[in-house]
């Protein structure tokens, strides 16, 4: 399936078929983005149900804002899944460039480096979106519909797993280039974003333990 052609119009089943096909793309980066989109959809669902219940009137305005932002993030994450495919395709094309002369080898290396940098930037943007989804999931768990706590928690866990994938993808794409100032800044940002995700995940765990579990004796 040509996910680049379908873009945001592709269905979940089409993505699953494309990911499971015996080809190089879409792969891990796109899969993480789709998982993030599912996480955002869960946040949107919980926020929407919260906004419908009179019992939660005090947080209706906040729930509405969360739902609106989750919708935007959901769409952005699907778009990032497509962009990741495009970035990998660019790298594959760079690998096919001729390398018979020193000039050709130099041009090929430049193209590879540029494609890897684009791939890292896509994953860095993915990580940024996932950090926001993770934090929104904590908000919905904390003040949203109590009966949907498991759904909000699932959103958090999905976002955290996808974020770890994105973080290591950034590291992999930038391997060996940490001494370059712009690359170092990207790596530092990736670490900061992952810390945000992990802090949000810990918060969710604390809320769940407080609500659902009796401390062991």
Tab-separated table of C-alpha atoms in Angstrom:
chain	number	residue	atom	x	y	z
A	1	UNK	CA	0.000	0.000	0.000
A	2	UNK	CA	1.245	3.488	-0.853
A	3	UNK	CA	0.818	5.274	2.485
A	4	UNK	CA	2.516	8.350	1.053
A	5	UNK	CA	-0.305	8.614	-1.462
A	6	UNK	CA	-3.058	8.013	1.074
A	7	UNK	CA	-1.633	10.298	3.742
A	8	UNK	CA	-4.096	11.170	6.484
A	9	UNK	CA	-6.950	9.444	4.626
A	10	UNK	CA	-5.554	5.966	5.253
A	11	UNK	CA	-7.477	3.723	7.638
A	12	UNK	CA	-5.993	1.950	10.634
A	13	UNK	CA	-6.385	-1.391	8.878
A	14	UNK	CA	-4.490	-0.059	5.864
A	15	UNK	CA	-1.655	1.037	8.134
A	16	UNK	CA	-1.563	-2.392	9.778
A	17	UNK	CA	-1.434	-4.110	6.397
A	18	UNK	CA	1.355	-1.794	5.242
A	19	UNK	CA	3.388	-2.211	8.440
A	20	UNK	CA	3.025	-5.990	8.337
A	21	UNK	CA	4.023	-6.286	4.681
A	22	UNK	CA	7.439	-7.725	3.790
A	23	UNK	CA	9.019	-4.376	2.972
A	24	UNK	CA	11.263	-1.783	4.622
A	25	UNK	CA	8.547	0.827	5.156
A	26	UNK	CA	6.486	1.771	7.055
A	27	UNK	CA	8.481	0.504	10.021
A	28	UNK	CA	9.236	1.366	13.643
A	29	UNK	CA	9.063	5.137	13.362
A	30	UNK	CA	5.690	5.122	11.648
A	31	UNK	CA	4.395	2.469	14.030
A	32	UNK	CA	5.345	4.640	17.013
A	33	UNK	CA	3.515	7.566	15.433
A	34	UNK	CA	0.369	5.486	14.858
A	35	UNK	CA	0.531	4.254	18.463
A	36	UNK	CA	0.780	7.888	19.523
A	37	UNK	CA	-2.257	8.760	17.420
A	38	UNK	CA	-4.220	6.010	19.181
A	39	UNK	CA	-3.075	7.416	22.513
A	40	UNK	CA	-4.287	10.890	21.528
A	41	UNK	CA	-7.606	9.393	20.424
A	42	UNK	CA	-8.075	7.861	23.876
A	43	UNK	CA	-7.336	11.198	25.536
A	44	UNK	CA	-9.897	12.798	23.233
A	45	UNK	CA	-12.456	10.141	24.134
A	46	UNK	CA	-12.035	10.536	27.903
A	47	UNK	CA	-12.071	14.331	27.684
A	48	UNK	CA	-15.210	14.197	25.546
A	49	UNK	CA	-17.061	11.948	27.971
A	50	UNK	CA	-15.959	14.141	30.866
A	51	UNK	CA	-17.379	17.204	29.141
A	52	UNK	CA	-20.752	15.450	28.776
A	53	UNK	CA	-21.224	14.617	32.469
A	54	UNK	CA	-22.882	17.190	34.705
A	55	UNK	CA	-20.965	15.813	37.671
A	56	UNK	CA	-17.781	17.187	36.075
A	57	UNK	CA	-19.175	20.630	35.271
A	58	UNK	CA	-16.292	22.288	37.108
A	59	UNK	CA	-13.809	20.883	34.567
A	60	UNK	CA	-15.938	21.083	31.414
A	61	UNK	CA	-13.952	24.001	30.015
A	62	UNK	CA	-10.639	22.271	30.649
A	63	UNK	CA	-11.937	19.003	29.207
A	64	UNK	CA	-13.046	20.821	26.069
A	65	UNK	CA	-9.586	22.303	25.604
A	66	UNK	CA	-7.945	18.935	26.184
A	67	UNK	CA	-10.229	17.288	23.640
A	68	UNK	CA	-9.491	19.967	21.054
A	69	UNK	CA	-5.739	19.677	21.553
A	70	UNK	CA	-5.849	15.877	21.506
A	71	UNK	CA	-7.660	16.000	18.165
A	72	UNK	CA	-4.931	18.231	16.714
A	73	UNK	CA	-2.219	15.942	18.068
A	74	UNK	CA	-3.943	12.867	16.687
A	75	UNK	CA	-3.917	14.345	13.198
A	76	UNK	CA	-0.322	15.543	13.561
A	77	UNK	CA	0.832	12.099	14.651
A	78	UNK	CA	-0.715	10.388	11.628
A	79	UNK	CA	1.002	12.977	9.425
A	80	UNK	CA	4.303	12.176	11.149
A	81	UNK	CA	3.813	8.495	10.346
A	82	UNK	CA	3.670	9.448	6.669
A	83	UNK	CA	6.674	11.763	7.004
A	84	UNK	CA	8.709	8.978	8.562
A	85	UNK	CA	8.077	6.806	5.515
A	86	UNK	CA	9.208	9.667	3.275
A	87	UNK	CA	12.366	10.191	5.336
A	88	UNK	CA	13.341	6.535	5.122
A	89	UNK	CA	12.614	6.529	1.401
A	90	UNK	CA	15.037	9.439	1.036
A	91	UNK	CA	17.730	7.479	2.858
A	92	UNK	CA	17.134	4.428	0.667
A	93	UNK	CA	17.551	6.588	-2.427
A	94	UNK	CA	20.808	7.982	-1.050
A	95	UNK	CA	22.129	4.439	-0.656
A	96	UNK	CA	21.460	3.825	-4.355
A	97	UNK	CA	23.587	6.764	-5.514
A	98	UNK	CA	26.755	5.904	-7.468
A	99	UNK	CA	30.063	5.728	-5.625
A	100	UNK	CA	32.552	5.040	-8.378
A	101	UNK	CA	34.543	8.253	-7.953
A	102	UNK	CA	35.621	10.292	-4.909
A	103	UNK	CA	33.149	13.002	-5.916
A	104	UNK	CA	30.313	10.500	-6.183
A	105	UNK	CA	31.181	8.971	-2.820
A	106	UNK	CA	31.249	12.400	-1.210
A	107	UNK	CA	27.874	13.305	-2.731
A	108	UNK	CA	26.451	9.977	-1.572
A	109	UNK	CA	27.650	10.546	2.001
A	110	UNK	CA	26.151	14.044	2.021
A	111	UNK	CA	22.820	12.663	0.826
A	112	UNK	CA	22.891	9.913	3.468
A	113	UNK	CA	23.710	12.405	6.201
A	114	UNK	CA	20.913	14.745	5.134
A	115	UNK	CA	18.392	11.893	5.009
A	116	UNK	CA	19.398	10.651	8.466
A	117	UNK	CA	19.092	14.169	9.845
A	118	UNK	CA	15.603	14.484	8.357
A	119	UNK	CA	14.658	11.146	9.898
A	120	UNK	CA	15.949	12.304	13.278
A	121	UNK	CA	14.010	15.557	13.024
A	122	UNK	CA	10.799	13.673	12.238
A	123	UNK	CA	11.310	11.469	15.290
A	124	UNK	CA	12.188	14.484	17.423
A	125	UNK	CA	8.924	16.133	16.398
A	126	UNK	CA	7.162	12.860	17.157
A	127	UNK	CA	8.749	12.794	20.603
A	128	UNK	CA	7.588	16.355	21.245
A	129	UNK	CA	3.996	15.497	20.314
A	130	UNK	CA	4.091	12.369	22.452
A	131	UNK	CA	5.309	14.339	25.461
A	132	UNK	CA	2.237	16.517	25.143
A	133	UNK	CA	-0.071	13.521	24.752
A	134	UNK	CA	1.482	11.894	27.826
A	135	UNK	CA	0.881	15.019	29.893
A	136	UNK	CA	-2.688	15.366	28.642
A	137	UNK	CA	-3.377	11.752	29.560
A	138	UNK	CA	-2.281	12.526	33.110
A	139	UNK	CA	-4.633	15.492	33.191
A	140	UNK	CA	-7.584	13.392	32.021
A	141	UNK	CA	-6.796	10.713	34.578
A	142	UNK	CA	-6.454	13.223	37.400
A	143	UNK	CA	-9.603	15.269	36.806
A	144	UNK	CA	-11.559	13.396	34.146
A	145	UNK	CA	-14.301	10.787	34.203
A	146	UNK	CA	-13.407	8.318	36.961
A	147	UNK	CA	-14.927	5.324	35.175
A	148	UNK	CA	-12.583	5.986	32.224
A	149	UNK	CA	-9.435	5.984	34.351
A	150	UNK	CA	-8.183	2.821	32.680
A	151	UNK	CA	-8.542	4.435	29.269
A	152	UNK	CA	-6.592	7.512	30.328
A	153	UNK	CA	-3.898	5.268	31.792
A	154	UNK	CA	-3.721	3.255	28.583
A	155	UNK	CA	-3.186	6.497	26.686
A	156	UNK	CA	-0.269	7.294	28.971
A	157	UNK	CA	1.354	3.888	28.587
A	158	UNK	CA	0.968	3.931	24.794
A	159	UNK	CA	2.466	7.408	24.562
A	160	UNK	CA	5.382	6.446	26.805
A	161	UNK	CA	6.241	3.353	24.780
A	162	UNK	CA	6.070	5.265	21.515
A	163	UNK	CA	8.183	8.055	22.996
A	164	UNK	CA	10.948	5.650	23.978
A	165	UNK	CA	10.957	4.324	20.431
A	166	UNK	CA	11.220	7.862	19.055
A	167	UNK	CA	14.022	8.760	21.464
A	168	UNK	CA	16.168	5.824	20.436
A	169	UNK	CA	15.413	6.479	16.764
A	170	UNK	CA	16.798	9.995	17.195
A	171	UNK	CA	19.899	8.580	18.881
A	172	UNK	CA	20.369	5.991	16.145
A	173	UNK	CA	20.011	8.463	13.278
A	174	UNK	CA	22.500	10.868	14.851
A	175	UNK	CA	25.008	8.221	15.922
A	176	UNK	CA	28.591	9.439	15.694
A	177	UNK	CA	27.677	13.098	15.197
A	178	UNK	CA	27.250	14.251	18.792
A	179	UNK	CA	30.224	16.598	18.512
A	180	UNK	CA	28.427	18.858	16.047
A	181	UNK	CA	26.726	21.767	17.893
A	182	UNK	CA	23.387	21.448	16.078
A	183	UNK	CA	23.374	17.686	16.591
A	184	UNK	CA	24.215	18.058	20.264
A	185	UNK	CA	21.277	20.429	20.678
A	186	UNK	CA	18.954	17.876	19.106
A	187	UNK	CA	20.188	15.124	21.394
A	188	UNK	CA	19.795	17.356	24.433
A	189	UNK	CA	16.240	18.216	23.407
A	190	UNK	CA	15.435	14.526	22.949
A	191	UNK	CA	16.625	13.769	26.481
A	192	UNK	CA	14.519	16.609	27.882
A	193	UNK	CA	11.405	15.459	26.043
A	194	UNK	CA	11.842	11.869	27.203
A	195	UNK	CA	12.153	13.100	30.788
A	196	UNK	CA	8.819	14.909	30.375
A	197	UNK	CA	7.206	11.706	29.155
A	198	UNK	CA	8.641	9.648	31.986
A	199	UNK	CA	7.534	12.226	34.557
A	200	UNK	CA	4.001	12.106	33.140
A	201	UNK	CA	4.041	8.310	33.222
A	202	UNK	CA	5.198	8.302	36.850
A	203	UNK	CA	2.391	10.685	37.736
A	204	UNK	CA	-0.127	8.319	36.165
A	205	UNK	CA	1.354	5.399	38.100
A	206	UNK	CA	1.086	7.322	41.356
A	207	UNK	CA	-2.558	8.182	40.709
A	208	UNK	CA	-3.378	4.571	39.857
A	209	UNK	CA	-1.660	3.221	42.951
A	210	UNK	CA	-3.488	5.739	45.120
A	211	UNK	CA	-6.884	4.906	43.638
A	212	UNK	CA	-6.737	1.241	42.826
A	213	UNK	CA	-4.281	-0.596	44.986
A	214	UNK	CA	-3.928	-1.304	48.676
A	215	UNK	CA	-0.305	-0.838	49.765
A	216	UNK	CA	1.396	-4.168	50.556
A	217	UNK	CA	1.962	-4.978	54.210
